[in-house]
Tab-separated table of C-alpha atoms in Angstrom:
chain	number	residue	atom	x	y	z
A	1469	MET	CA	22.506	11.735	21.664
A	1470	GLN	CA	23.575	10.387	18.285
A	1471	SER	CA	26.898	11.554	16.883
A	1472	LYS	CA	25.312	12.396	13.547
A	1473	PRO	CA	21.717	12.797	12.296
A	1474	LEU	CA	19.792	9.704	11.195
A	1475	ARG	CA	19.003	10.217	7.520
A	1476	ILE	CA	15.436	9.238	6.582
A	1477	GLY	CA	14.817	8.686	2.872
A	1478	THR	CA	11.356	9.316	1.456
A	1479	ARG	CA	9.448	10.321	-1.630
A	1480	GLY	CA	8.435	13.970	-1.772
A	1481	SER	CA	4.629	13.785	-1.832
A	1482	ALA	CA	2.656	15.214	1.069
A	1483	LEU	CA	1.625	11.698	2.107
A	1484	ALA	CA	5.170	10.305	1.917
A	1485	LEU	CA	6.437	13.220	3.999
A	1486	ALA	CA	3.656	12.714	6.555
A	1487	GLN	CA	4.767	9.079	6.894
A	1488	ALA	CA	8.405	10.111	7.286
A	1489	HIS	CA	7.431	12.670	9.925
A	1490	GLU	CA	5.423	10.041	11.810
A	1491	THR	CA	8.443	7.744	11.799
A	1492	ARG	CA	10.670	10.560	13.035
A	1493	SER	CA	8.189	11.457	15.797
A	1494	ARG	CA	8.043	7.865	17.015
A	1495	LEU	CA	11.834	7.592	17.046
A	1496	MET	CA	12.116	10.921	18.876
A	1497	ALA	CA	9.675	9.745	21.549
A	1498	ALA	CA	11.274	6.313	21.886
A	1499	HIS	CA	14.845	7.578	22.237
A	1500	GLY	CA	14.489	11.080	23.698
A	1501	LEU	CA	15.807	12.723	20.539
A	1502	ALA	CA	15.095	16.082	18.913
A	1503	GLU	CA	14.219	16.982	15.316
A	1504	GLN	CA	17.798	18.110	14.682
A	1505	ASP	CA	18.896	14.518	15.296
A	1506	PHE	CA	17.270	13.565	11.986
A	1507	ASP	CA	17.591	14.607	8.361
A	1508	ILE	CA	14.664	13.926	6.041
A	1509	VAL	CA	16.066	13.313	2.565
A	1510	VAL	CA	13.586	13.643	-0.307
A	1511	ILE	CA	14.318	11.362	-3.252
A	1512	LYS	CA	12.425	11.623	-6.526
A	1513	THR	CA	11.529	8.178	-7.858
A	1514	SER	CA	10.747	6.975	-11.364
A	1515	GLY	CA	7.136	6.426	-10.290
A	1516	ASP	CA	6.811	10.094	-9.317
A	1517	GLN	CA	8.051	11.225	-12.706
A	1518	ILE	CA	5.804	8.981	-14.834
A	1519	GLN	CA	2.372	10.596	-14.998
A	1520	ASP	CA	1.268	9.886	-18.563
A	1521	ARG	CA	0.497	6.168	-18.344
A	1522	PRO	CA	-0.381	3.416	-15.859
A	1523	LEU	CA	2.550	2.194	-13.771
A	1524	SER	CA	1.674	-1.346	-14.873
A	1525	GLU	CA	2.873	-0.336	-18.348
A	1526	ALA	CA	6.035	1.325	-17.067
A	1527	GLY	CA	7.548	-1.326	-14.821
A	1528	GLY	CA	5.404	-1.926	-11.749
A	1529	LYS	CA	5.851	-1.336	-8.043
A	1530	GLY	CA	9.629	-0.993	-8.016
A	1531	LEU	CA	9.262	2.391	-9.693
A	1532	PHE	CA	8.450	3.898	-6.287
A	1533	THR	CA	11.406	2.320	-4.490
A	1534	LYS	CA	14.370	1.887	-6.886
A	1535	GLU	CA	16.080	5.244	-6.375
A	1536	ILE	CA	15.441	5.190	-2.611
A	1537	GLU	CA	16.946	1.719	-2.321
A	1538	GLU	CA	19.975	2.848	-4.324
A	1539	ALA	CA	20.466	5.627	-1.771
A	1540	LEU	CA	20.309	3.044	1.044
A	1541	LEU	CA	22.816	0.779	-0.637
A	1542	ASP	CA	25.363	3.524	-1.287
A	1543	GLY	CA	25.017	5.028	2.203
A	1544	ARG	CA	23.326	8.335	1.372
A	1545	ILE	CA	20.455	7.509	3.753
A	1546	ASP	CA	20.146	5.267	6.818
A	1547	ILE	CA	16.489	4.206	6.594
A	1548	ALA	CA	13.719	4.469	4.014
A	1549	VAL	CA	10.052	4.997	4.862
A	1550	HIS	CA	7.557	3.426	2.456
A	1551	SER	CA	3.889	2.657	2.024
A	1552	SER	CA	3.913	-1.129	2.365
A	1553	LYS	CA	1.582	-1.597	-0.597
A	1554	ASP	CA	4.220	0.019	-2.849
A	1555	MET	CA	6.903	-2.506	-1.916
A	1556	PRO	CA	7.960	-5.264	-4.331
A	1557	THR	CA	8.056	-8.723	-2.762
A	1558	HIS	CA	11.748	-9.156	-3.613
A	1559	LEU	CA	14.232	-6.626	-2.205
A	1560	PRO	CA	17.808	-5.917	-3.309
A	1561	GLY	CA	20.510	-7.944	-1.561
A	1562	GLY	CA	21.603	-6.386	1.708
A	1563	LEU	CA	18.308	-4.600	2.341
A	1564	ALA	CA	15.362	-5.717	4.463
A	1565	LEU	CA	12.066	-4.484	5.869
A	1566	THR	CA	13.224	-4.057	9.445
A	1567	ALA	CA	10.283	-2.296	11.128
A	1568	PHE	CA	6.560	-1.710	10.704
A	1569	LEU	CA	4.495	1.011	12.355
A	1570	PRO	CA	1.026	0.198	13.760
A	1571	ARG	CA	-1.337	-0.336	10.841
A	1572	GLU	CA	-4.009	2.238	10.045
A	1573	ASP	CA	-7.555	1.556	8.798
A	1574	VAL	CA	-7.174	-0.631	5.683
A	1575	ARG	CA	-10.408	0.328	3.911
A	1576	ASP	CA	-10.799	2.151	0.606
A	1577	ALA	CA	-12.624	5.461	0.685
A	1578	PHE	CA	-15.282	6.462	-1.863
A	1579	ILE	CA	-15.281	10.179	-2.657
A	1580	SER	CA	-17.925	11.773	-4.843
A	1581	PRO	CA	-20.188	14.827	-5.080
A	1582	LYS	CA	-22.657	12.751	-7.122
A	1583	ALA	CA	-23.555	9.824	-4.846
A	1584	LYS	CA	-23.193	8.587	-1.283
A	1585	ARG	CA	-21.917	5.141	-2.289
A	1586	LEU	CA	-20.323	3.489	-5.294
A	1587	GLU	CA	-23.527	1.512	-5.799
A	1588	ASP	CA	-25.527	4.755	-6.023
A	1589	LEU	CA	-23.599	6.365	-8.885
A	1590	PRO	CA	-25.744	7.100	-11.940
A	1591	GLN	CA	-25.640	4.794	-14.952
A	1592	GLY	CA	-22.493	5.345	-17.007
A	1593	ALA	CA	-20.720	7.445	-14.374
A	1594	VAL	CA	-16.978	8.031	-14.708
A	1595	VAL	CA	-14.690	6.911	-11.858
A	1596	GLY	CA	-10.996	7.763	-11.746
A	1597	SER	CA	-8.501	5.228	-10.410
A	1598	SER	CA	-4.920	4.240	-11.207
A	1599	SER	CA	-5.178	0.952	-9.266
A	1600	LEU	CA	-5.875	-2.169	-11.331
A	1601	ARG	CA	-7.369	-3.788	-8.219
A	1602	ARG	CA	-9.817	-0.929	-7.688
A	1603	GLN	CA	-10.612	-0.735	-11.398
A	1604	ALA	CA	-11.388	-4.443	-11.597
A	1605	MET	CA	-13.495	-4.446	-8.437
A	1606	ILE	CA	-15.455	-1.391	-9.571
A	1607	LYS	CA	-16.153	-3.063	-12.910
A	1608	ARG	CA	-17.265	-6.235	-11.158
A	1609	LEU	CA	-19.699	-4.369	-8.910
A	1610	ARG	CA	-20.853	-1.909	-11.583
A	1611	PRO	CA	-20.077	-3.050	-15.151
A	1612	ASP	CA	-21.827	0.036	-16.521
A	1613	ILE	CA	-19.338	2.437	-14.937
A	1614	GLN	CA	-16.507	3.882	-17.009
A	1615	VAL	CA	-13.187	3.669	-15.156
A	1616	VAL	CA	-10.412	5.975	-16.341
A	1617	MET	CA	-6.701	6.223	-15.461
A	1618	TYR	CA	-6.206	8.736	-12.671
A	1619	ARG	CA	-2.580	9.464	-11.750
A	1620	GLY	CA	-1.152	12.028	-9.353
A	1621	ASN	CA	-0.800	12.534	-5.627
A	1622	VAL	CA	-3.802	12.679	-3.298
A	1623	GLN	CA	-4.240	16.444	-3.597
A	1624	THR	CA	-4.036	16.303	-7.396
A	1625	ARG	CA	-6.686	13.601	-7.575
A	1626	LEU	CA	-9.014	15.511	-5.262
A	1627	LYS	CA	-8.555	18.648	-7.379
A	1628	LYS	CA	-9.417	16.736	-10.563
A	1629	LEU	CA	-12.561	15.460	-8.843
A	1630	GLU	CA	-13.494	18.977	-7.740
A	1631	GLU	CA	-13.011	20.204	-11.322
A	1632	GLY	CA	-15.469	17.574	-12.567
A	1633	GLN	CA	-13.000	15.509	-14.593
A	1634	VAL	CA	-14.566	12.420	-12.997
A	1635	ASP	CA	-17.723	11.714	-10.996
A	1636	ALA	CA	-15.946	9.828	-8.205
A	1637	THR	CA	-12.652	8.369	-7.103
A	1638	LEU	CA	-11.375	5.822	-4.592
A	1639	LEU	CA	-8.413	6.446	-2.280
A	1640	ALA	CA	-6.884	4.650	0.684
A	1641	TYR	CA	-8.591	5.865	3.850
A	1642	ALA	CA	-5.320	5.498	5.775
A	1643	GLY	CA	-3.566	8.033	3.561
A	1644	LEU	CA	-6.412	10.524	3.870
A	1645	ARG	CA	-6.329	10.194	7.659
A	1646	ARG	CA	-2.564	10.713	7.760
A	1647	LEU	CA	-3.018	13.891	5.696
A	1648	GLY	CA	-5.843	15.191	7.884
A	1649	LEU	CA	-8.286	14.806	4.985
A	1650	ALA	CA	-10.709	12.254	6.427
A	1651	ASP	CA	-13.503	14.806	6.098
A	1652	VAL	CA	-13.472	14.530	2.279
A	1653	VAL	CA	-14.658	10.901	2.444
A	1654	THR	CA	-18.201	10.298	1.231
A	1655	SER	CA	-18.353	6.700	2.459
A	1656	LEU	CA	-16.075	3.774	3.262
A	1657	LEU	CA	-15.966	0.494	1.356
A	1658	GLU	CA	-16.084	-2.415	3.781
A	1659	THR	CA	-13.502	-5.157	3.356
A	1660	ASP	CA	-16.086	-7.933	3.004
A	1661	THR	CA	-17.129	-6.513	-0.367
A	1662	PHE	CA	-14.035	-4.507	-1.362
A	1663	LEU	CA	-10.836	-6.235	-0.271
A	1664	PRO	CA	-7.854	-3.873	0.106
A	1665	ALA	CA	-4.454	-4.130	-1.508
A	1666	VAL	CA	-1.790	-6.196	0.217
A	1667	GLY	CA	-0.112	-3.954	2.795
A	1668	GLN	CA	-2.664	-1.141	2.547
A	1669	GLY	CA	-2.593	1.158	5.564
A	1670	ALA	CA	0.827	0.000	6.810
A	1671	ILE	CA	4.038	2.026	6.903
A	1672	CYS	CA	7.210	-0.053	6.603
A	1673	ILE	CA	10.807	0.924	7.188
A	1674	GLU	CA	13.596	-0.462	5.038
A	1675	SER	CA	17.242	-0.443	6.067
A	1676	ARG	CA	20.531	-2.191	5.503
A	1677	ALA	CA	20.115	-5.641	7.012
A	1678	ALA	CA	23.535	-5.571	8.720
A	1679	ASP	CA	23.334	-2.021	10.132
A	1680	GLN	CA	23.004	-3.040	13.798
A	1681	PRO	CA	22.888	0.469	15.359
A	1682	VAL	CA	19.950	1.338	13.086
A	1683	LEU	CA	18.261	-1.996	13.762
A	1684	ASP	CA	18.534	-1.322	17.503
A	1685	MET	CA	16.917	2.102	17.067
A	1686	LEU	CA	14.069	0.744	14.960
A	1687	ALA	CA	13.308	-2.095	17.387
A	1688	ALA	CA	11.820	0.458	19.806
A	1689	ILE	CA	9.075	1.504	17.361
A	1690	HIS	CA	8.459	-1.827	15.636
A	1691	HIS	CA	4.875	-3.180	15.762
A	1692	ARG	CA	4.920	-6.969	15.836
A	1693	GLU	CA	1.264	-7.546	14.917
A	1694	THR	CA	1.587	-5.454	11.771
A	1695	GLU	CA	4.739	-7.381	10.843
A	1696	LEU	CA	2.913	-10.719	11.180
A	1697	ARG	CA	-0.040	-9.535	9.097
A	1698	LEU	CA	2.246	-8.161	6.389
A	1699	THR	CA	4.422	-11.281	6.437
A	1700	CYS	CA	1.353	-13.320	5.532
A	1701	GLU	CA	0.076	-10.885	2.913
A	1702	ARG	CA	3.456	-10.401	1.232
A	1703	ALA	CA	4.062	-14.168	1.124
A	1704	PHE	CA	0.683	-14.504	-0.604
A	1705	LEU	CA	1.638	-11.833	-3.115
A	1706	ALA	CA	5.038	-13.389	-3.757
A	1707	GLU	CA	3.478	-16.749	-4.648
A	1708	LEU	CA	1.245	-15.005	-7.161
A	1709	ASP	CA	4.197	-13.016	-8.488
A	1710	GLY	CA	1.942	-10.074	-7.790
A	1711	SER	CA	2.612	-6.520	-8.846
A	1712	CYS	CA	0.524	-3.569	-9.953
A	1713	ARG	CA	0.085	-5.455	-13.257
A	1714	THR	CA	-2.377	-7.856	-11.637
A	1715	PRO	CA	-5.631	-7.162	-9.722
A	1716	ILE	CA	-4.998	-8.808	-6.344
A	1717	GLY	CA	-6.482	-8.183	-2.900
A	1718	GLY	CA	-5.411	-9.668	0.403
A	1719	LEU	CA	-5.949	-9.022	4.094
A	1720	ALA	CA	-4.656	-10.787	7.199
A	1721	LEU	CA	-6.251	-10.224	10.609
A	1722	ILE	CA	-5.045	-11.372	14.026
A	1723	ASP	CA	-7.120	-12.352	17.036
A	1724	GLY	CA	-4.937	-13.455	19.929
A	1725	GLU	CA	-2.632	-16.151	18.573
A	1726	ARG	CA	-4.800	-16.887	15.528
A	1727	LEU	CA	-4.360	-15.393	12.088
A	1728	SER	CA	-7.087	-15.350	9.443
A	1729	PHE	CA	-6.430	-14.465	5.822
A	1730	ARG	CA	-8.627	-13.695	2.830
A	1731	GLY	CA	-7.285	-13.255	-0.674
A	1732	LEU	CA	-8.665	-12.790	-4.159
A	1733	ILE	CA	-7.612	-12.402	-7.763
A	1734	LEU	CA	-9.642	-10.808	-10.554
A	1735	LYS	CA	-9.545	-10.421	-14.278
A	1736	PRO	CA	-8.778	-6.771	-15.103
A	1737	ASP	CA	-12.291	-6.307	-16.520
A	1738	GLY	CA	-13.878	-7.779	-13.387
A	1739	SER	CA	-15.458	-10.622	-15.326
A	1740	GLU	CA	-13.880	-13.423	-13.294
A	1741	LEU	CA	-12.980	-13.623	-9.614
A	1742	HIS	CA	-11.468	-16.301	-7.392
A	1743	GLU	CA	-11.123	-15.968	-3.628
A	1744	LEU	CA	-10.309	-18.058	-0.577
A	1745	THR	CA	-9.834	-17.836	3.168
A	1746	ARG	CA	-7.262	-19.500	5.401
A	1747	GLU	CA	-6.666	-19.607	9.157
A	1748	GLY	CA	-3.895	-20.762	11.460
A	1749	SER	CA	-1.389	-19.826	14.126
A	1750	VAL	CA	0.360	-16.458	13.960
A	1751	ASP	CA	3.616	-18.437	14.066
A	1752	ASP	CA	2.718	-19.796	10.625
A	1753	ALA	CA	1.948	-16.391	9.052
A	1754	GLU	CA	4.320	-16.807	6.123
A	1755	ALA	CA	3.291	-20.418	5.446
A	1756	ILE	CA	-0.407	-19.464	5.488
A	1757	GLY	CA	0.208	-16.713	2.957
A	1758	ARG	CA	2.296	-18.892	0.672
A	1759	GLU	CA	-0.230	-21.727	0.698
A	1760	ALA	CA	-3.055	-19.299	-0.010
A	1761	GLY	CA	-1.130	-17.847	-2.937
A	1762	ARG	CA	-0.373	-21.258	-4.435
A	1763	SER	CA	-3.995	-22.389	-4.018
A	1764	LEU	CA	-5.421	-19.233	-5.554
A	1765	LYS	CA	-2.995	-19.444	-8.452
A	1766	ALA	CA	-4.221	-22.994	-9.093
A	1767	LEU	CA	-7.851	-21.848	-8.898
A	1768	GLY	CA	-7.207	-19.220	-11.548
A	1769	GLY	CA	-5.408	-21.673	-13.755
A	1770	PRO	CA	-2.716	-21.063	-16.375
A	1771	GLY	CA	-3.072	-17.799	-18.207
A	1772	PHE	CA	-5.441	-16.162	-15.702
A	1773	PHE	CA	-3.331	-13.023	-15.598
A	1774	ALA	CA	-2.605	-12.982	-19.319
A	1775	VAL	CA	-3.521	-9.647	-20.846
């Protein structure tokens, strides 16, 4: 048994806590530990406190990780559990993504009392989404639809939908499944027409890069295939300097020793889209992602992401 509890840092939303509990359960099973061998430490982040405007206007993805990473660096927690799609591509010195859990379903879920599919919504319908990627892709598929900012945790967004504030919303299917809310889904958006966000559906664990006892613990629950897929996707995002300010989609898949990748960039209004596919060995996951990012950036040309 450990001499002291392993402290797991997390945001306080129901989904974040579900992810922290999953991590704890996997570590318990892997090492024969009990719940009392862990402390779950809830940390309120800047992103949780900003509800009145899009995160793209407030500072981007790091708003969901800054305070948690500060707690890692000063030793208040031992590991941090994150949604991979919330993670900036550049981490503070001394920290690293040191484990990934097996990836969930990556698709976006369409939820609406008004229509079975996004394509079936009535003319001029109102869809709520805080994701620039989802907003841009909705506008590209249905230019007539009004897309409005839609902040809050999963339960808050579902309540707003139930109250009729919007006609539909889109959420990550993985998060709904982890919350036991898969039954609220009206339909799923397939990745060939609605590419997910980089890292969607994957839980990552961040720790101090030199904390060997923690690294040894995490090795037992690490999922190599998810790491390879995310290595490719995050390298792609890094080349594009991607954040929640830019509509970007990317998905890597693995079949045996082969990795295939598809990425796209959009104008925020959906008026222009560029996409590409790449394939290669899983050993070249990072190189494939970086090359795809550079090529797509060149396709868009200078100023593509200019607001």
